């Protein structure tokens, strides 16, 4: 079964039902100056891995936008948290806040990750993305 997707600039293309927005984005990546990081399906921000099974409108968010940067930072945070859980499951980390383009995380159970963290001047362990 085929679905019809209305893409940027009112281009209409047919794709097999179940095609992901990532697959669709590859057809249009050359039209953007920055990498595509998120899809918009029928007006709703959507993960690029989501398969589409119905006709609709598609647009894309790129890394050079404010929303695109938020998607990127969330992805980095997820990857960081998964890596910590895999490598050091005893470490408890909280994402605390953002300041400009940085997202700060804190180890909440006083686990030491490196000799740098042993400094007598250490108030908190903070990790910044970007």
mmCIF file with all atom_site columns, N, CA, C and O in Angstrom, residues 108-129:
data_model
loop_
_atom_site.group_PDB
_atom_site.id
_atom_site.type_symbol
_atom_site.label_atom_id
_atom_site.label_alt_id
_atom_site.label_comp_id
_atom_site.label_asym_id
_atom_site.label_entity_id
_atom_site.label_seq_id
_atom_site.pdbx_PDB_ins_code
_atom_site.Cartn_x
_atom_site.Cartn_y
_atom_site.Cartn_z
_atom_site.occupancy
_atom_site.B_iso_or_equiv
_atom_site.pdbx_formal_charge
_atom_site.auth_seq_id
_atom_site.auth_comp_id
_atom_site.auth_asym_id
_atom_site.auth_atom_id
_atom_site.pdbx_PDB_model_num
ATOM 1  N N  . UNK A 1 108 ? 24.106 13.148 41.919 1.00 0.00 ? 108 UNK A N  1
ATOM 2  C CA . UNK A 1 108 ? 23.350 13.440 43.141 1.00 0.00 ? 108 UNK A CA 1
ATOM 3  C C  . UNK A 1 108 ? 23.696 12.531 44.314 1.00 0.00 ? 108 UNK A C  1
ATOM 4  O O  . UNK A 1 108 ? 23.201 12.739 45.405 1.00 0.00 ? 108 UNK A O  1
ATOM 5  N N  . UNK A 1 109 ? 24.531 11.503 44.100 1.00 0.00 ? 109 UNK A N  1
ATOM 6  C CA . UNK A 1 109 ? 24.851 10.618 45.222 1.00 0.00 ? 109 UNK A CA 1
ATOM 7  C C  . UNK A 1 109 ? 26.342 10.600 45.552 1.00 0.00 ? 109 UNK A C  1
ATOM 8  O O  . UNK A 1 109 ? 26.857 9.623  46.067 1.00 0.00 ? 109 UNK A O  1
ATOM 9  N N  . UNK A 1 110 ? 27.039 11.693 45.250 1.00 0.00 ? 110 UNK A N  1
ATOM 10 C CA . UNK A 1 110 ? 28.440 11.902 45.647 1.00 0.00 ? 110 UNK A CA 1
ATOM 11 C C  . UNK A 1 110 ? 29.409 10.821 45.184 1.00 0.00 ? 110 UNK A C  1
ATOM 12 O O  . UNK A 1 110 ? 30.424 10.580 45.825 1.00 0.00 ? 110 UNK A O  1
ATOM 13 N N  . UNK A 1 111 ? 29.128 10.168 44.094 1.00 0.00 ? 111 UNK A N  1
ATOM 14 C CA . UNK A 1 111 ? 30.066 9.225  43.500 1.00 0.00 ? 111 UNK A CA 1
ATOM 15 C C  . UNK A 1 111 ? 31.152 10.045 42.790 1.00 0.00 ? 111 UNK A C  1
ATOM 16 O O  . UNK A 1 111 ? 30.872 11.053 42.160 1.00 0.00 ? 111 UNK A O  1
ATOM 17 N N  . UNK A 1 112 ? 32.389 9.609  42.884 1.00 0.00 ? 112 UNK A N  1
ATOM 18 C CA . UNK A 1 112 ? 33.500 10.304 42.244 1.00 0.00 ? 112 UNK A CA 1
ATOM 19 C C  . UNK A 1 112 ? 33.820 9.601  40.928 1.00 0.00 ? 112 UNK A C  1
ATOM 20 O O  . UNK A 1 112 ? 34.056 8.393  40.905 1.00 0.00 ? 112 UNK A O  1
ATOM 21 N N  . UNK A 1 113 ? 33.812 10.333 39.823 1.00 0.00 ? 113 UNK A N  1
ATOM 22 C CA . UNK A 1 113 ? 34.109 9.749  38.521 1.00 0.00 ? 113 UNK A CA 1
ATOM 23 C C  . UNK A 1 113 ? 35.583 9.870  38.144 1.00 0.00 ? 113 UNK A C  1
ATOM 24 O O  . UNK A 1 113 ? 36.086 9.080  37.371 1.00 0.00 ? 113 UNK A O  1
ATOM 25 N N  . UNK A 1 114 ? 36.275 10.873 38.653 1.00 0.00 ? 114 UNK A N  1
ATOM 26 C CA . UNK A 1 114 ? 37.682 11.066 38.292 1.00 0.00 ? 114 UNK A CA 1
ATOM 27 C C  . UNK A 1 114 ? 38.413 11.762 39.428 1.00 0.00 ? 114 UNK A C  1
ATOM 28 O O  . UNK A 1 114 ? 37.800 12.258 40.370 1.00 0.00 ? 114 UNK A O  1
ATOM 29 N N  . UNK A 1 115 ? 39.727 11.807 39.332 1.00 0.00 ? 115 UNK A N  1
ATOM 30 C CA . UNK A 1 115 ? 40.518 12.514 40.340 1.00 0.00 ? 115 UNK A CA 1
ATOM 31 C C  . UNK A 1 115 ? 40.167 13.990 40.403 1.00 0.00 ? 115 UNK A C  1
ATOM 32 O O  . UNK A 1 115 ? 40.254 14.618 41.442 1.00 0.00 ? 115 UNK A O  1
ATOM 33 N N  . UNK A 1 116 ? 39.773 14.564 39.268 1.00 0.00 ? 116 UNK A N  1
ATOM 34 C CA . UNK A 1 116 ? 39.359 15.970 39.245 1.00 0.00 ? 116 UNK A CA 1
ATOM 35 C C  . UNK A 1 116 ? 38.203 16.195 40.214 1.00 0.00 ? 116 UNK A C  1
ATOM 36 O O  . UNK A 1 116 ? 38.112 17.208 40.880 1.00 0.00 ? 116 UNK A O  1
ATOM 37 N N  . UNK A 1 117 ? 37.294 15.214 40.299 1.00 0.00 ? 117 UNK A N  1
ATOM 38 C CA . UNK A 1 117 ? 36.133 15.334 41.181 1.00 0.00 ? 117 UNK A CA 1
ATOM 39 C C  . UNK A 1 117 ? 36.503 15.288 42.666 1.00 0.00 ? 117 UNK A C  1
ATOM 40 O O  . UNK A 1 117 ? 35.706 15.599 43.521 1.00 0.00 ? 117 UNK A O  1
ATOM 41 N N  . UNK A 1 118 ? 37.744 14.897 42.988 1.00 0.00 ? 118 UNK A N  1
ATOM 42 C CA . UNK A 1 118 ? 38.182 14.795 44.380 1.00 0.00 ? 118 UNK A CA 1
ATOM 43 C C  . UNK A 1 118 ? 38.690 16.128 44.934 1.00 0.00 ? 118 UNK A C  1
ATOM 44 O O  . UNK A 1 118 ? 39.062 16.228 46.081 1.00 0.00 ? 118 UNK A O  1
ATOM 45 N N  . UNK A 1 119 ? 38.706 17.165 44.121 1.00 0.00 ? 119 UNK A N  1
ATOM 46 C CA . UNK A 1 119 ? 39.235 18.457 44.529 1.00 0.00 ? 119 UNK A CA 1
ATOM 47 C C  . UNK A 1 119 ? 38.534 18.951 45.794 1.00 0.00 ? 119 UNK A C  1
ATOM 48 O O  . UNK A 1 119 ? 37.316 18.843 45.925 1.00 0.00 ? 119 UNK A O  1
ATOM 49 N N  . UNK A 1 120 ? 39.283 19.533 46.755 1.00 0.00 ? 120 UNK A N  1
ATOM 50 C CA . UNK A 1 120 ? 38.643 20.074 47.964 1.00 0.00 ? 120 UNK A CA 1
ATOM 51 C C  . UNK A 1 120 ? 37.755 21.271 47.653 1.00 0.00 ? 120 UNK A C  1
ATOM 52 O O  . UNK A 1 120 ? 36.940 21.660 48.463 1.00 0.00 ? 120 UNK A O  1
ATOM 53 N N  . UNK A 1 121 ? 37.906 21.845 46.463 1.00 0.00 ? 121 UNK A N  1
ATOM 54 C CA . UNK A 1 121 ? 37.107 23.013 46.086 1.00 0.00 ? 121 UNK A CA 1
ATOM 55 C C  . UNK A 1 121 ? 35.835 22.610 45.354 1.00 0.00 ? 121 UNK A C  1
ATOM 56 O O  . UNK A 1 121 ? 35.074 23.455 44.941 1.00 0.00 ? 121 UNK A O  1
ATOM 57 N N  . UNK A 1 122 ? 35.661 21.304 45.196 1.00 0.00 ? 122 UNK A N  1
ATOM 58 C CA . UNK A 1 122 ? 34.512 20.805 44.437 1.00 0.00 ? 122 UNK A CA 1
ATOM 59 C C  . UNK A 1 122 ? 33.218 21.099 45.203 1.00 0.00 ? 122 UNK A C  1
ATOM 60 O O  . UNK A 1 122 ? 33.051 20.687 46.337 1.00 0.00 ? 122 UNK A O  1
ATOM 61 N N  . UNK A 1 123 ? 32.343 21.832 44.582 1.00 0.00 ? 123 UNK A N  1
ATOM 62 C CA . UNK A 1 123 ? 31.025 22.081 45.155 1.00 0.00 ? 123 UNK A CA 1
ATOM 63 C C  . UNK A 1 123 ? 30.032 21.078 44.574 1.00 0.00 ? 123 UNK A C  1
ATOM 64 O O  . UNK A 1 123 ? 29.305 20.426 45.274 1.00 0.00 ? 123 UNK A O  1
ATOM 65 N N  . UNK A 1 124 ? 30.049 20.953 43.267 1.00 0.00 ? 124 UNK A N  1
ATOM 66 C CA . UNK A 1 124 ? 29.169 20.041 42.557 1.00 0.00 ? 124 UNK A CA 1
ATOM 67 C C  . UNK A 1 124 ? 29.928 19.510 41.357 1.00 0.00 ? 124 UNK A C  1
ATOM 68 O O  . UNK A 1 124 ? 30.845 20.151 40.862 1.00 0.00 ? 124 UNK A O  1
ATOM 69 N N  . UNK A 1 125 ? 29.506 18.381 40.886 1.00 0.00 ? 125 UNK A N  1
ATOM 70 C CA . UNK A 1 125 ? 30.025 17.895 39.619 1.00 0.00 ? 125 UNK A CA 1
ATOM 71 C C  . UNK A 1 125 ? 29.012 18.293 38.565 1.00 0.00 ? 125 UNK A C  1
ATOM 72 O O  . UNK A 1 125 ? 27.847 17.913 38.642 1.00 0.00 ? 125 UNK A O  1
ATOM 73 N N  . UNK A 1 126 ? 29.447 19.069 37.605 1.00 0.00 ? 126 UNK A N  1
ATOM 74 C CA . UNK A 1 126 ? 28.525 19.564 36.576 1.00 0.00 ? 126 UNK A CA 1
ATOM 75 C C  . UNK A 1 126 ? 29.084 19.196 35.214 1.00 0.00 ? 126 UNK A C  1
ATOM 76 O O  . UNK A 1 126 ? 30.267 19.372 34.948 1.00 0.00 ? 126 UNK A O  1
ATOM 77 N N  . UNK A 1 127 ? 28.231 18.684 34.362 1.00 0.00 ? 127 UNK A N  1
ATOM 78 C CA . UNK A 1 127 ? 28.604 18.346 33.001 1.00 0.00 ? 127 UNK A CA 1
ATOM 79 C C  . UNK A 1 127 ? 27.815 19.226 32.050 1.00 0.00 ? 127 UNK A C  1
ATOM 80 O O  . UNK A 1 127 ? 26.630 19.433 32.245 1.00 0.00 ? 127 UNK A O  1
ATOM 81 N N  . UNK A 1 128 ? 28.486 19.756 31.089 1.00 0.00 ? 128 UNK A N  1
ATOM 82 C CA . UNK A 1 128 ? 27.847 20.656 30.143 1.00 0.00 ? 128 UNK A CA 1
ATOM 83 C C  . UNK A 1 128 ? 27.877 20.033 28.747 1.00 0.00 ? 128 UNK A C  1
ATOM 84 O O  . UNK A 1 128 ? 28.904 19.526 28.323 1.00 0.00 ? 128 UNK A O  1
ATOM 85 N N  . UNK A 1 129 ? 26.753 20.049 28.068 1.00 0.00 ? 129 UNK A N  1
ATOM 86 C CA . UNK A 1 129 ? 26.691 19.609 26.692 1.00 0.00 ? 129 UNK A CA 1
ATOM 87 C C  . UNK A 1 129 ? 26.767 20.850 25.818 1.00 0.00 ? 129 UNK A C  1
ATOM 88 O O  . UNK A 1 129 ? 25.995 21.765 25.992 1.00 0.00 ? 129 UNK A O  1
#
